Amino acid sequence: MRTRKSETELPRFGEAEALRLDAADPGHRHLFHVPPADGGRHPESAYLAGNSLGLQPRATRDELLADLDAWGRLGVEGHLEAERPWLPYHELLTAPAARLVGALPTETVVMNSLTVNLHLLMVSFYRPTGTRTRIVIEDSAFPSDSYAVRSQARFHGLDPDTTVVRLTPRPGEDTLRTEDVTAFLAAEGDTVALVMLGGVNYLTGELMDIPAITAAGRAAGAVVGWDLAHAAGNVPLSLHEWDVDFAAWCSYKYLNSGPGALGGVFVHERHHGEPDLPRFEGWWSTAAATRFEMTPVSRPPSTVEAWQISNPPIFSMGPVRTSLELFDSVGMPALRDRSLRLTGYLERLLDEVTADRPLTVITPRDPGRRGCQLSVRLGEGSARELTKRLRYEHGVIADAREPDVVRFAPVPLYSTYHDCWRVADALAATVGRAG
Ligand SMILES: *Cc1c(COP(=O)(O)O)cnc(C)c1O
């Protein structure tokens, strides 16, 4: 590894070009707290880790304090008398969350955290019967999803090693092909009870063809659910129109709602009000109008709210509300447009830097098959060591997935062209040329 001056490394795309692009296409960075840099010559971090934890919107603190003050002033009366009363608080999140994922408001609710929600949804939607028992995931599934489906298989008395099918890319390829997934479902779909893939893969950044795979899975008689942890707030979604059975996502990645923030759930309306569908229940599963009649038997509404169980943590809802308002005011189409420009720019820079270095971009080249994240595989050295040097020598915050992948996510709400330029400049200075 050796250090070189950036101007000689990047003859076509200099820093001035990045600054010009930022002036022309500025984004909304001013609405966020950007962490100060731990190294390098720029005061702020180039923050490319919004796919892991999104930055804090400046509006979040006041929103949280207002809810805290209501508790202080009102005690229990805040349930009805707070400016945003706590009893129906989650309803404030429903419409903006539904717009974000392309759902009806009756199909969307914000509750719990992601893996918990996946389990609650599998209670309803993973029902192995006869020879139709298998669960299909991707081999590069996030470990939590892998553990969740394996434990569901065990819960039903099945062997996780034979019940869980892990789809792998073709030899020599890094990402799945839609036609291979749909061909598998056409050939073996009669043994599949549930297809549950990531909408955008956390490791490779690949955006799956959600409508095509959903259609293929449903045509094979399986239930099709999606983990949208890396898709919500990253790519446009039309869950209702795509006929997805269920989906779940978290709000702390692209949705900037804070560490461990509440997740979101989608259940297609065709599954609402089915009395025979198993669901786990609590007092929040019963219809709001009759909740305080305290009857021994629940009367669930014919909406996704029947999947709620507990009264929600109010102080975790304010940050989600703030964030969803931001998505509403900017709009997903405008964000996606800026995302395509920003990620396309980073890709062009990475092409120059990686051309003669032991680095390979493994994210699909087709912008229609990815969100904003670009993943780079290292031919030598450790991903964690590299991200440390990027951080402490250049103020660039990226995310290492051991052993050999570094992920860069220029987030269209707050990342800049200059951030992308800093990534390329820092990589060029940190990773020595091959040979
Ligand atoms: C981030 C992420 C998770 C995290 O799960 P939590 O339950 O929120 O801790 C799970 N699955 C995927 C695909 C993720 O990207």
Short mmCIF file of C-alpha atoms and ligand atoms in Angstrom, two decimals:
data_model
loop_
_atom_site.label_atom_id
_atom_site.label_comp_id
_atom_site.label_asym_id
_atom_site.label_seq_id
_atom_site.Cartn_x
_atom_site.Cartn_y
_atom_site.Cartn_z
CA MET A 1 0.00 0.00 0.00
CA ARG A 2 1.30 3.48 -0.79
CA THR A 3 0.06 7.02 -0.92
CA ARG A 4 -0.25 9.19 -4.01
CA LYS A 5 -1.65 12.59 -4.73
CA SER A 6 -5.25 12.50 -5.83
CA GLU A 7 -4.90 14.81 -8.84
CA THR A 8 -2.72 12.30 -10.64
CA GLU A 9 -5.04 9.46 -9.65
CA LEU A 10 -8.23 11.05 -10.98
CA PRO A 11 -7.46 13.01 -14.08
CA ARG A 12 -11.03 13.13 -15.40
CA PHE A 13 -12.98 13.71 -12.22
CA GLY A 14 -11.37 16.25 -9.97
CA GLU A 15 -12.62 17.85 -6.78
CA ALA A 16 -13.77 20.96 -8.65
CA GLU A 17 -16.11 18.81 -10.74
CA ALA A 18 -17.66 17.36 -7.57
CA LEU A 19 -18.18 20.81 -6.10
CA ARG A 20 -19.80 22.02 -9.34
CA LEU A 21 -22.20 19.05 -9.28
CA ASP A 22 -23.09 19.79 -5.66
CA ALA A 23 -23.93 23.39 -6.48
CA ALA A 24 -26.21 22.23 -9.30
CA ASP A 25 -27.85 19.31 -7.43
CA PRO A 26 -27.67 20.10 -3.70
CA GLY A 27 -29.86 17.59 -1.82
CA HIS A 28 -30.97 18.16 1.80
CA ARG A 29 -27.83 17.79 3.86
CA HIS A 30 -28.66 20.96 5.82
CA LEU A 31 -31.55 19.11 7.47
CA PHE A 32 -29.20 16.55 9.11
CA HIS A 33 -26.47 16.36 11.71
CA VAL A 34 -23.32 15.17 9.92
CA PRO A 35 -20.67 13.68 12.26
CA PRO A 36 -17.34 15.54 12.37
CA ALA A 37 -14.45 13.79 10.62
CA ASP A 38 -11.96 11.75 12.67
CA GLY A 39 -9.16 12.39 10.18
CA GLY A 40 -8.22 13.97 6.86
CA ARG A 41 -8.48 17.61 5.80
CA HIS A 42 -12.26 18.08 5.76
CA PRO A 43 -14.18 19.08 8.93
CA GLU A 44 -17.22 16.83 8.27
CA SER A 45 -17.25 13.09 7.65
CA ALA A 46 -18.00 11.82 4.21
CA TYR A 47 -20.77 9.60 5.60
CA LEU A 48 -21.41 6.62 3.32
CA ALA A 49 -22.88 4.35 6.02
CA GLY A 50 -26.52 5.46 5.87
CA ASN A 51 -27.39 1.91 4.76
CA SER A 52 -26.32 0.80 8.24
CA LEU A 53 -27.49 3.72 10.38
CA GLY A 54 -29.03 6.83 8.83
CA LEU A 55 -28.05 10.28 10.09
CA GLN A 56 -30.10 12.23 12.63
CA PRO A 57 -32.50 14.79 11.16
CA ARG A 58 -32.15 18.14 12.93
CA ALA A 59 -35.92 18.14 13.58
CA THR A 60 -35.83 14.92 15.61
CA ARG A 61 -34.66 16.40 18.91
CA ASP A 62 -37.60 18.85 19.23
CA GLU A 63 -40.08 16.15 18.28
CA LEU A 64 -38.73 13.88 21.02
CA LEU A 65 -38.62 16.67 23.60
CA ALA A 66 -42.24 17.60 22.87
CA ASP A 67 -43.35 14.03 23.63
CA LEU A 68 -41.24 13.96 26.81
CA ASP A 69 -42.73 17.31 27.92
CA ALA A 70 -46.25 16.00 27.36
CA TRP A 71 -45.53 13.12 29.73
CA GLY A 72 -44.11 15.54 32.30
CA ARG A 73 -47.08 17.91 32.09
CA LEU A 74 -49.91 15.40 31.71
CA GLY A 75 -48.94 12.03 33.18
CA VAL A 76 -51.52 9.42 32.23
CA GLU A 77 -53.82 12.05 30.71
CA GLY A 78 -51.35 12.30 27.83
CA HIS A 79 -52.99 9.21 26.35
CA LEU A 80 -55.83 11.47 25.25
CA GLU A 81 -54.70 15.04 25.93
CA ALA A 82 -51.15 15.25 24.56
CA GLU A 83 -50.78 17.40 21.45
CA ARG A 84 -50.23 14.08 19.68
CA PRO A 85 -52.32 11.77 21.91
CA TRP A 86 -50.55 8.52 22.68
CA LEU A 87 -53.46 6.11 22.20
CA PRO A 88 -53.78 6.69 18.46
CA TYR A 89 -50.15 7.90 17.99
CA HIS A 90 -49.21 5.08 15.60
CA GLU A 91 -51.97 6.22 13.25
CA LEU A 92 -49.93 9.36 12.52
CA LEU A 93 -47.28 7.13 10.96
CA THR A 94 -49.59 4.95 8.91
CA ALA A 95 -50.38 7.13 5.89
CA PRO A 96 -46.80 8.35 5.26
CA ALA A 97 -45.43 4.80 5.72
CA ALA A 98 -48.05 3.51 3.28
CA ARG A 99 -47.06 6.15 0.71
CA LEU A 100 -43.40 5.20 1.12
CA VAL A 101 -43.94 1.52 0.28
CA GLY A 102 -46.87 1.88 -2.14
CA ALA A 103 -49.56 0.41 0.10
CA LEU A 104 -53.05 1.22 1.27
CA PRO A 105 -53.13 2.79 4.75
CA THR A 106 -55.07 -0.25 5.97
CA GLU A 107 -52.15 -2.44 4.85
CA THR A 108 -49.37 -0.67 6.79
CA VAL A 109 -48.51 -0.28 10.46
CA VAL A 110 -45.38 0.82 12.34
CA MET A 111 -44.58 -1.48 15.28
CA ASN A 112 -41.84 -3.53 16.99
CA SER A 113 -38.51 -4.18 15.31
CA LEU A 114 -37.74 -5.93 12.07
CA THR A 115 -36.87 -9.50 13.05
CA VAL A 116 -39.66 -9.59 15.63
CA ASN A 117 -42.08 -8.54 12.91
CA LEU A 118 -40.75 -11.18 10.51
CA HIS A 119 -41.53 -13.79 13.15
CA LEU A 120 -45.03 -12.41 13.80
CA LEU A 121 -45.69 -12.45 10.05
CA MET A 122 -44.37 -16.00 9.70
CA VAL A 123 -46.82 -17.07 12.41
CA SER A 124 -49.48 -16.20 9.85
CA PHE A 125 -47.72 -16.84 6.58
CA TYR A 126 -45.39 -19.78 7.10
CA ARG A 127 -47.75 -22.72 7.42
CA PRO A 128 -45.99 -25.85 6.15
CA THR A 129 -48.39 -28.59 5.07
CA GLY A 130 -47.76 -32.00 3.48
CA THR A 131 -44.83 -31.77 1.08
CA ARG A 132 -45.09 -27.99 0.81
CA THR A 133 -42.74 -27.07 3.65
CA ARG A 134 -39.70 -25.25 2.28
CA ILE A 135 -38.64 -21.65 2.87
CA VAL A 136 -36.63 -19.94 0.13
CA ILE A 137 -34.09 -17.27 1.06
CA GLU A 138 -30.94 -15.98 -0.63
CA ASP A 139 -27.60 -17.50 0.40
CA SER A 140 -26.33 -13.98 1.17
CA ALA A 141 -29.36 -13.25 3.39
CA PHE A 142 -28.68 -11.08 6.43
CA PRO A 143 -27.89 -13.48 9.31
CA SER A 144 -30.92 -12.38 11.35
CA ASP A 145 -33.26 -13.48 8.55
CA SER A 146 -31.38 -16.74 8.19
CA TYR A 147 -31.65 -17.46 11.92
CA ALA A 148 -35.32 -16.44 11.91
CA VAL A 149 -36.37 -18.84 9.15
CA ARG A 150 -34.28 -21.69 10.57
CA SER A 151 -35.88 -21.23 13.97
CA GLN A 152 -39.34 -21.14 12.35
CA ALA A 153 -38.62 -24.48 10.65
CA ARG A 154 -37.56 -25.94 14.01
CA PHE A 155 -40.67 -24.47 15.66
CA HIS A 156 -42.77 -26.49 13.21
CA GLY A 157 -40.79 -29.66 13.99
CA LEU A 158 -38.88 -29.55 10.69
CA ASP A 159 -35.17 -29.91 9.96
CA PRO A 160 -33.83 -26.43 9.12
CA ASP A 161 -31.04 -27.88 6.94
CA THR A 162 -33.52 -29.44 4.52
CA THR A 163 -36.37 -26.95 4.99
CA VAL A 164 -34.46 -23.75 4.23
CA VAL A 165 -33.36 -23.40 0.59
CA ARG A 166 -30.55 -20.88 0.05
CA LEU A 167 -30.40 -19.51 -3.50
CA THR A 168 -26.86 -18.95 -4.77
CA PRO A 169 -25.58 -16.96 -7.75
CA ARG A 170 -24.16 -18.85 -10.74
CA PRO A 171 -20.52 -19.87 -10.35
CA GLY A 172 -18.28 -16.86 -10.86
CA GLU A 173 -21.16 -14.39 -10.36
CA ASP A 174 -21.87 -12.25 -7.31
CA THR A 175 -25.60 -11.62 -7.60
CA LEU A 176 -28.75 -13.60 -8.33
CA ARG A 177 -30.46 -13.55 -11.70
CA THR A 178 -34.22 -13.06 -11.71
CA GLU A 179 -34.66 -15.76 -14.36
CA ASP A 180 -32.84 -18.27 -12.15
CA VAL A 181 -35.09 -17.48 -9.19
CA THR A 182 -38.27 -17.73 -11.24
CA ALA A 183 -37.03 -20.92 -12.96
CA PHE A 184 -36.40 -22.50 -9.55
CA LEU A 185 -39.92 -21.55 -8.42
CA ALA A 186 -41.45 -22.94 -11.62
CA ALA A 187 -39.56 -26.23 -11.19
CA GLU A 188 -39.75 -26.80 -7.43
CA GLY A 189 -42.36 -24.31 -6.24
CA ASP A 190 -44.81 -27.05 -5.21
CA THR A 191 -42.47 -27.86 -2.29
CA VAL A 192 -42.18 -24.20 -1.25
CA ALA A 193 -44.40 -22.80 1.49
CA LEU A 194 -42.71 -19.40 1.76
CA VAL A 195 -40.40 -17.21 -0.32
CA MET A 196 -38.78 -14.56 1.84
CA LEU A 197 -36.00 -12.59 0.17
CA GLY A 198 -34.38 -9.23 0.77
CA GLY A 199 -35.72 -6.55 -1.61
CA VAL A 200 -32.24 -5.01 -1.78
CA ASN A 201 -29.49 -7.38 -0.66
CA TYR A 202 -27.59 -5.96 2.30
CA LEU A 203 -24.22 -7.27 1.07
CA THR A 204 -24.20 -6.82 -2.69
CA GLY A 205 -26.71 -3.97 -2.98
CA GLU A 206 -28.66 -5.96 -5.60
CA LEU A 207 -32.28 -4.83 -6.07
CA MET A 208 -34.39 -7.90 -6.74
CA ASP A 209 -37.19 -7.86 -9.31
CA ILE A 210 -39.87 -7.84 -6.61
CA PRO A 211 -42.93 -7.95 -8.92
CA ALA A 212 -41.55 -10.75 -11.13
CA ILE A 213 -40.43 -12.96 -8.23
CA THR A 214 -43.63 -12.29 -6.30
CA ALA A 215 -45.68 -13.32 -9.33
CA ALA A 216 -43.59 -16.48 -9.85
CA GLY A 217 -43.82 -17.50 -6.19
CA ARG A 218 -47.55 -16.93 -5.99
CA ALA A 219 -48.12 -18.77 -9.29
CA ALA A 220 -46.30 -21.73 -7.72
CA GLY A 221 -48.71 -21.64 -4.78
CA ALA A 222 -46.25 -20.21 -2.25
CA VAL A 223 -46.64 -17.18 0.00
CA VAL A 224 -44.21 -14.37 -0.89
CA GLY A 225 -42.88 -11.96 1.73
CA TRP A 226 -40.06 -9.40 1.45
CA ASP A 227 -37.52 -8.04 3.89
CA LEU A 228 -37.24 -4.41 2.86
CA ALA A 229 -34.59 -3.33 5.38
CA HIS A 230 -32.37 -2.01 2.57
CA ALA A 231 -35.19 -1.11 0.18
CA ALA A 232 -37.51 1.14 2.23
CA GLY A 233 -36.53 4.75 1.62
CA ASN A 234 -33.94 3.62 -0.94
CA VAL A 235 -35.99 2.56 -3.97
CA PRO A 236 -39.60 3.18 -5.07
CA LEU A 237 -41.96 0.39 -3.97
CA SER A 238 -45.52 -0.57 -4.99
CA LEU A 239 -46.27 -3.43 -2.62
CA HIS A 240 -50.03 -3.39 -3.09
CA GLU A 241 -49.89 -3.31 -6.88
CA TRP A 242 -47.16 -5.96 -6.96
CA ASP A 243 -49.45 -8.27 -5.00
CA VAL A 244 -46.83 -8.93 -2.31
CA ASP A 245 -48.30 -11.04 0.52
CA PHE A 246 -46.38 -9.37 3.34
CA ALA A 247 -43.30 -7.27 3.98
CA ALA A 248 -41.34 -5.81 6.87
CA TRP A 249 -38.60 -3.19 7.17
CA CYS A 250 -36.61 -1.27 9.75
CA SER A 251 -36.50 2.52 10.11
CA TYR A 252 -32.92 3.11 11.23
CA LYS A 253 -31.18 2.63 7.87
CA TYR A 254 -32.45 4.78 4.99
CA LEU A 255 -35.34 6.02 7.14
CA ASN A 256 -33.07 7.89 9.58
CA SER A 257 -35.24 7.22 12.65
CA GLY A 258 -32.43 6.36 15.07
CA PRO A 259 -30.70 3.23 16.36
CA GLY A 260 -33.13 0.37 16.94
CA ALA A 261 -36.05 2.47 15.67
CA LEU A 262 -39.47 0.90 15.19
CA GLY A 263 -40.03 -1.19 12.09
CA GLY A 264 -42.85 -1.21 9.57
CA VAL A 265 -45.13 -3.98 8.38
CA PHE A 266 -47.23 -4.53 5.26
CA VAL A 267 -49.93 -7.18 4.92
CA HIS A 268 -51.87 -7.24 1.65
CA GLU A 269 -55.55 -6.52 2.13
CA ARG A 270 -56.55 -9.90 0.70
CA HIS A 271 -55.33 -11.39 4.00
CA HIS A 272 -57.26 -8.98 6.22
CA GLY A 273 -60.12 -10.23 8.34
CA GLU A 274 -59.43 -13.92 7.62
CA PRO A 275 -60.66 -15.61 10.81
CA ASP A 276 -58.70 -18.83 10.14
CA LEU A 277 -55.34 -17.13 9.68
CA PRO A 278 -53.26 -17.72 12.83
CA ARG A 279 -52.01 -14.53 14.49
CA PHE A 280 -50.51 -13.82 17.90
CA GLU A 281 -52.68 -11.33 19.78
CA GLY A 282 -52.59 -8.78 22.58
CA TRP A 283 -54.77 -5.86 23.54
CA TRP A 284 -53.52 -3.78 20.59
CA SER A 285 -54.86 -6.48 18.21
CA THR A 286 -58.44 -5.69 19.09
CA ALA A 287 -60.26 -2.86 17.30
CA ALA A 288 -59.40 0.51 18.86
CA ALA A 289 -63.07 1.45 19.36
CA THR A 290 -63.68 -1.52 21.69
CA ARG A 291 -60.20 -1.82 23.27
CA PHE A 292 -61.25 -0.39 26.61
CA GLU A 293 -64.35 -2.52 26.95
CA MET A 294 -61.83 -5.02 28.37
CA THR A 295 -63.66 -8.03 26.96
CA PRO A 296 -62.06 -11.49 27.38
CA VAL A 297 -62.16 -12.20 23.63
CA SER A 298 -60.59 -9.85 21.07
CA ARG A 299 -62.42 -8.27 18.17
CA PRO A 300 -59.64 -7.61 15.66
CA PRO A 301 -60.15 -5.01 12.91
CA SER A 302 -60.08 -6.04 9.25
CA THR A 303 -56.78 -4.24 8.73
CA VAL A 304 -53.08 -4.88 9.33
CA GLU A 305 -53.60 -3.43 12.82
CA ALA A 306 -54.86 -6.88 13.82
CA TRP A 307 -51.16 -7.88 13.81
CA GLN A 308 -50.32 -5.34 16.54
CA ILE A 309 -49.88 -6.79 20.03
CA SER A 310 -48.67 -4.22 22.58
CA ASN A 311 -49.11 -0.52 23.15
CA PRO A 312 -46.20 1.09 21.31
CA PRO A 313 -43.18 3.00 22.74
CA ILE A 314 -44.22 6.62 22.15
CA PHE A 315 -40.69 8.04 22.44
CA SER A 316 -39.62 5.82 19.56
CA MET A 317 -42.46 6.98 17.35
CA GLY A 318 -41.64 10.70 17.17
CA PRO A 319 -38.36 10.14 15.29
CA VAL A 320 -40.13 7.88 12.76
CA ARG A 321 -42.80 10.55 12.26
CA THR A 322 -40.16 13.26 11.68
CA SER A 323 -38.39 11.10 9.16
CA LEU A 324 -41.50 10.06 7.24
CA GLU A 325 -42.53 13.73 7.00
CA LEU A 326 -39.20 14.42 5.35
CA PHE A 327 -39.75 11.62 2.82
CA ASP A 328 -43.22 12.98 2.14
CA SER A 329 -41.99 16.52 1.58
CA VAL A 330 -39.13 15.55 -0.75
CA GLY A 331 -40.93 12.62 -2.39
CA MET A 332 -39.53 9.22 -3.34
CA PRO A 333 -39.47 9.93 -7.13
CA ALA A 334 -37.23 13.00 -6.65
CA LEU A 335 -35.05 11.07 -4.22
CA ARG A 336 -34.68 8.18 -6.63
CA ASP A 337 -33.70 10.57 -9.44
CA ARG A 338 -30.99 12.16 -7.31
CA SER A 339 -29.95 8.70 -6.11
CA LEU A 340 -29.40 7.54 -9.71
CA ARG A 341 -27.25 10.61 -10.44
CA LEU A 342 -25.22 10.35 -7.24
CA THR A 343 -24.60 6.60 -7.40
CA GLY A 344 -23.85 6.82 -11.13
CA TYR A 345 -21.23 9.45 -10.34
CA LEU A 346 -19.67 7.31 -7.59
CA GLU A 347 -19.65 4.34 -9.99
CA ARG A 348 -17.74 6.33 -12.63
CA LEU A 349 -15.14 7.35 -10.04
CA LEU A 350 -14.84 3.80 -8.69
CA ASP A 351 -14.34 2.49 -12.23
CA GLU A 352 -11.26 4.68 -12.51
CA VAL A 353 -9.90 3.78 -9.09
CA THR A 354 -10.57 0.04 -9.32
CA ALA A 355 -9.30 -0.36 -12.90
CA ASP A 356 -5.73 -1.09 -11.82
CA ARG A 357 -6.24 -1.97 -8.17
CA PRO A 358 -7.26 -5.24 -6.49
CA LEU A 359 -10.82 -3.94 -6.02
CA THR A 360 -14.04 -5.05 -7.77
CA VAL A 361 -17.49 -3.47 -7.67
CA ILE A 362 -19.87 -6.42 -7.11
CA THR A 363 -23.15 -4.45 -7.22
CA PRO A 364 -25.08 -4.83 -10.50
CA ARG A 365 -24.04 -2.30 -13.18
CA ASP A 366 -27.64 -1.76 -14.29
CA PRO A 367 -29.04 1.17 -12.21
CA GLY A 368 -32.47 -0.53 -12.38
CA ARG A 369 -31.07 -3.46 -10.42
CA ARG A 370 -29.67 -1.55 -7.47
CA GLY A 371 -30.44 1.18 -4.96
CA CYS A 372 -27.83 3.71 -3.89
CA GLN A 373 -25.30 1.28 -2.38
CA LEU A 374 -22.17 0.15 -4.20
CA SER A 375 -20.25 -2.78 -2.69
CA VAL A 376 -16.57 -3.25 -3.38
CA ARG A 377 -14.76 -6.57 -2.94
CA LEU A 378 -11.11 -6.48 -1.91
CA GLY A 379 -8.69 -8.80 -3.70
CA GLU A 380 -6.28 -8.55 -0.79
CA GLY A 381 -6.20 -7.14 2.76
CA SER A 382 -8.95 -6.87 5.31
CA ALA A 383 -12.14 -4.88 4.81
CA ARG A 384 -12.10 -3.79 8.44
CA GLU A 385 -8.51 -2.51 8.19
CA LEU A 386 -9.38 -0.58 5.05
CA THR A 387 -12.46 1.11 6.57
CA LYS A 388 -10.35 2.07 9.62
CA ARG A 389 -7.82 3.80 7.38
CA LEU A 390 -10.56 5.47 5.35
CA ARG A 391 -12.00 6.82 8.58
CA TYR A 392 -8.90 7.91 10.47
CA GLU A 393 -6.80 9.06 7.51
CA HIS A 394 -9.55 10.55 5.31
CA GLY A 395 -12.70 11.09 7.38
CA VAL A 396 -14.63 8.68 5.14
CA ILE A 397 -17.14 6.49 7.00
CA ALA A 398 -17.99 3.29 5.14
CA ASP A 399 -19.10 -0.12 6.31
CA ALA A 400 -16.96 -3.26 6.32
CA ARG A 401 -18.49 -6.72 5.94
CA GLU A 402 -15.76 -9.18 6.79
CA PRO A 403 -13.83 -10.66 5.29
CA ASP A 404 -13.59 -8.73 2.04
CA VAL A 405 -16.51 -6.36 1.25
CA VAL A 406 -16.72 -2.61 1.86
CA ARG A 407 -20.08 -0.94 1.27
CA PHE A 408 -20.53 2.69 0.19
CA ALA A 409 -24.02 4.20 0.21
CA PRO A 410 -24.39 7.75 -1.11
CA VAL A 411 -27.79 8.55 0.40
CA PRO A 412 -29.76 10.95 -1.80
CA LEU A 413 -31.21 12.93 1.12
CA TYR A 414 -27.88 14.05 2.58
CA SER A 415 -24.85 12.69 0.71
CA THR A 416 -22.97 14.91 -1.73
CA TYR A 417 -20.94 14.50 -4.91
CA HIS A 418 -18.02 15.73 -2.86
CA ASP A 419 -18.54 12.81 -0.44
CA CYS A 420 -18.32 10.45 -3.44
CA TRP A 421 -15.19 12.19 -4.65
CA ARG A 422 -13.67 11.79 -1.18
CA VAL A 423 -14.37 8.03 -1.32
CA ALA A 424 -12.53 7.70 -4.63
CA ASP A 425 -9.71 9.99 -3.51
CA ALA A 426 -9.28 8.08 -0.22
CA LEU A 427 -9.36 4.66 -1.92
CA ALA A 428 -6.80 5.80 -4.48
CA ALA A 429 -4.52 6.99 -1.69
CA THR A 430 -5.02 3.92 0.50
CA VAL A 431 -5.04 0.92 -1.83
CA GLY A 432 -1.88 0.28 -3.83
CA ARG A 433 -2.00 -0.55 -7.53
CA ALA A 434 -2.04 -4.21 -8.48
CA GLY A 435 1.09 -5.92 -9.81
C1 LIG B 1 -30.59 -4.50 9.24
C2 LIG B 1 -31.24 -5.78 8.94
C3 LIG B 1 -31.82 -6.56 9.95
C4 LIG B 1 -31.75 -6.15 11.38
O1 LIG B 1 -32.74 -6.74 12.16
P1 LIG B 1 -33.34 -6.06 13.47
O2 LIG B 1 -34.40 -6.97 13.87
O3 LIG B 1 -33.79 -4.68 13.10
O4 LIG B 1 -32.22 -5.97 14.47
C5 LIG B 1 -32.47 -7.74 9.58
N1 LIG B 1 -32.53 -8.13 8.28
C6 LIG B 1 -31.96 -7.40 7.29
C7 LIG B 1 -32.04 -7.87 5.87
C8 LIG B 1 -31.29 -6.22 7.59
O5 LIG B 1 -30.71 -5.52 6.61
#
